[in-house]
Structures are given as structure tokens and as C-alpha cells.
XYZ file of C-alpha atoms in Angstrom:
136
model
C 0.000 0.000 0.000
C 1.203 3.485 -0.852
C 0.326 6.844 0.587
C -0.180 9.515 -2.047
C 3.363 10.887 -1.713
C 4.886 7.441 -2.104
C 2.711 6.694 -5.124
C 3.710 10.024 -6.614
C 7.388 9.269 -6.122
C 7.188 5.743 -7.576
C 5.034 6.738 -10.545
C 6.553 10.174 -11.210
C 3.025 11.586 -11.322
C 2.313 14.630 -9.188
C 0.256 14.318 -6.013
C -2.130 16.877 -7.440
C -2.702 14.748 -10.551
C -3.167 11.590 -8.464
C -5.691 13.468 -6.327
C -7.538 14.598 -9.463
C -7.584 11.057 -10.894
C -8.896 9.759 -7.573
C -11.704 12.338 -7.518
C -12.607 11.376 -11.105
C -12.752 7.701 -10.185
C -9.738 6.677 -12.270
C -7.862 5.531 -9.166
C -9.189 3.822 -6.083
C -7.883 4.321 -2.579
C -8.682 3.244 0.943
C -8.971 5.784 3.739
C -7.385 5.333 7.149
C -8.946 6.489 10.405
C -6.745 9.588 10.091
C -8.220 10.148 6.607
C -4.949 9.300 4.832
C -5.355 7.817 1.397
C -3.740 4.456 0.783
C -3.369 3.138 -2.749
C -2.951 -0.526 -3.629
C -0.061 -1.807 -5.709
C -2.253 -1.924 -8.830
C -2.501 1.891 -8.735
C 0.980 2.008 -10.314
C -0.250 -0.079 -13.253
C -3.381 2.080 -13.488
C -1.261 5.244 -13.664
C 0.892 3.709 -16.396
C -2.210 2.729 -18.353
C -3.657 6.240 -17.934
C -0.429 7.697 -19.351
C -0.486 5.286 -22.303
C -4.126 6.094 -23.025
C -3.378 9.816 -22.903
C -0.598 9.270 -25.435
C -3.278 7.775 -27.671
C -5.200 11.033 -27.160
C -7.997 9.417 -25.159
C -10.007 11.700 -22.903
C -10.086 11.024 -19.173
C -13.714 9.921 -19.522
C -12.715 7.394 -22.197
C -9.894 6.205 -19.948
C -12.327 5.811 -17.067
C -14.587 3.704 -19.298
C -11.604 1.545 -20.269
C -10.622 1.028 -16.630
C -14.232 0.177 -15.775
C -14.360 -2.443 -18.522
C -11.026 -3.946 -17.486
C -11.997 -4.225 -13.822
C -15.636 -5.181 -14.248
C -17.182 -8.599 -14.547
C -20.203 -7.122 -16.382
C -19.168 -5.472 -19.631
C -21.342 -2.738 -21.124
C -21.340 -3.381 -24.896
C -21.717 0.322 -25.710
C -18.561 1.201 -23.752
C -16.692 -1.625 -25.434
C -17.892 -0.450 -28.840
C -16.588 3.070 -28.144
C -13.202 1.638 -27.218
C -13.035 -0.463 -30.375
C -13.923 2.603 -32.451
C -11.213 4.626 -30.725
C -8.614 1.925 -31.350
C -9.701 1.604 -34.978
C -9.318 5.381 -35.438
C -5.860 5.294 -33.830
C -4.859 2.425 -36.123
C -6.017 4.398 -39.164
C -4.011 7.390 -37.982
C -0.905 5.266 -37.359
C -1.349 3.546 -40.711
C -1.334 6.898 -42.491
C 1.716 8.063 -40.542
C 3.506 4.818 -41.296
C 2.862 5.173 -45.034
C 4.276 8.697 -44.959
C 7.400 7.541 -43.140
C 7.911 4.581 -45.462
C 7.545 6.809 -48.508
C 10.081 9.247 -47.097
C 12.467 6.391 -46.313
C 12.397 5.258 -49.952
C 14.254 8.447 -50.834
C 17.087 7.466 -48.493
C 20.055 5.381 -49.462
C 20.319 1.776 -48.290
C 22.834 2.566 -45.536
C 20.745 5.403 -44.109
C 17.556 3.329 -44.290
C 19.236 0.411 -42.470
C 20.583 2.778 -39.821
C 17.094 4.166 -39.193
C 15.530 0.715 -39.029
C 18.102 -0.372 -36.430
C 16.845 2.426 -34.172
C 13.366 0.916 -34.136
C 12.838 -1.760 -31.498
C 11.844 -5.300 -32.579
C 8.495 -4.821 -30.817
C 7.815 -1.649 -32.802
C 8.706 -3.379 -36.067
C 6.341 -6.238 -35.202
C 3.635 -3.703 -34.383
C 4.217 -1.889 -37.689
C 3.964 -5.163 -39.579
C 0.792 -6.158 -37.735
C -0.694 -2.715 -38.313
C 0.012 -2.974 -42.011
C -1.698 -6.389 -42.163
C -4.819 -5.308 -40.272
C -5.241 -1.908 -41.847
C -4.040 -2.715 -45.345
């Protein structure tokens, strides 16, 4: 269990932001008799997921829906449908960006192209390949 300051330190998310997420219902905490907030270990994973979702330009309300679906036994199909639509839109956006990058890379020489590809992690290359298959 973490107090808010400890969670902030471990996650590198400000106490103010953690407080805001808690008030929104994105994070859950237990209260002590002294009214201290205590966060479970899974709050670190929740904060990481929130950050990843924000990088995908999801709103906090969309993130809350995603967390609800992940932690719930009863799944609301409409919430799930919104999430699928959001992911599909992100994939379309990434697909377009990938095509632009690949076209620009064609203008490079073989050595420069190989150097750039070495900078991309194997996981990213696998993701690019998968994205091309599913969106192509």
C-alpha cells in the first residue's frame, strides 16, 4: 500500500494529478482512520495505463470507461464499442503516418535506411507489420 506521496514518487506523477484522478474515479484508494489515502499496488499499473491512453489522445472519460471495462465482470457493450472505435481510429491514424514515413524512407540510401531501421525496437517493427496487415 502506498500513501499519495509514495505513489507520486514511484510513478513520477504529481500528487495533485493523483488526487484529481482519484476524484474522477480513475484511481481507487482506501482511507485510514486519520483520513490518509492508501493506494494498492495496482494503482501504479493504473497510472501507467492512464499515461499510455493519454498518449493515444484518449479523454479522461474514455480512460475511465476503459478502466471500468477492465476491472468489471459485467461489460457494457456500448462502452466496449466506443473503445473499439477509438482503437480503430488510432490504427487508421498510425497507418497513415507509417505510409508517410515509409515513402520518405524510400528516398534514403540503403545505408541510411538500415541505420534508421536499427533504431526501431523489434516490438515496434512487429507492431508496424501487424498494423500494415490489419489496416491494409
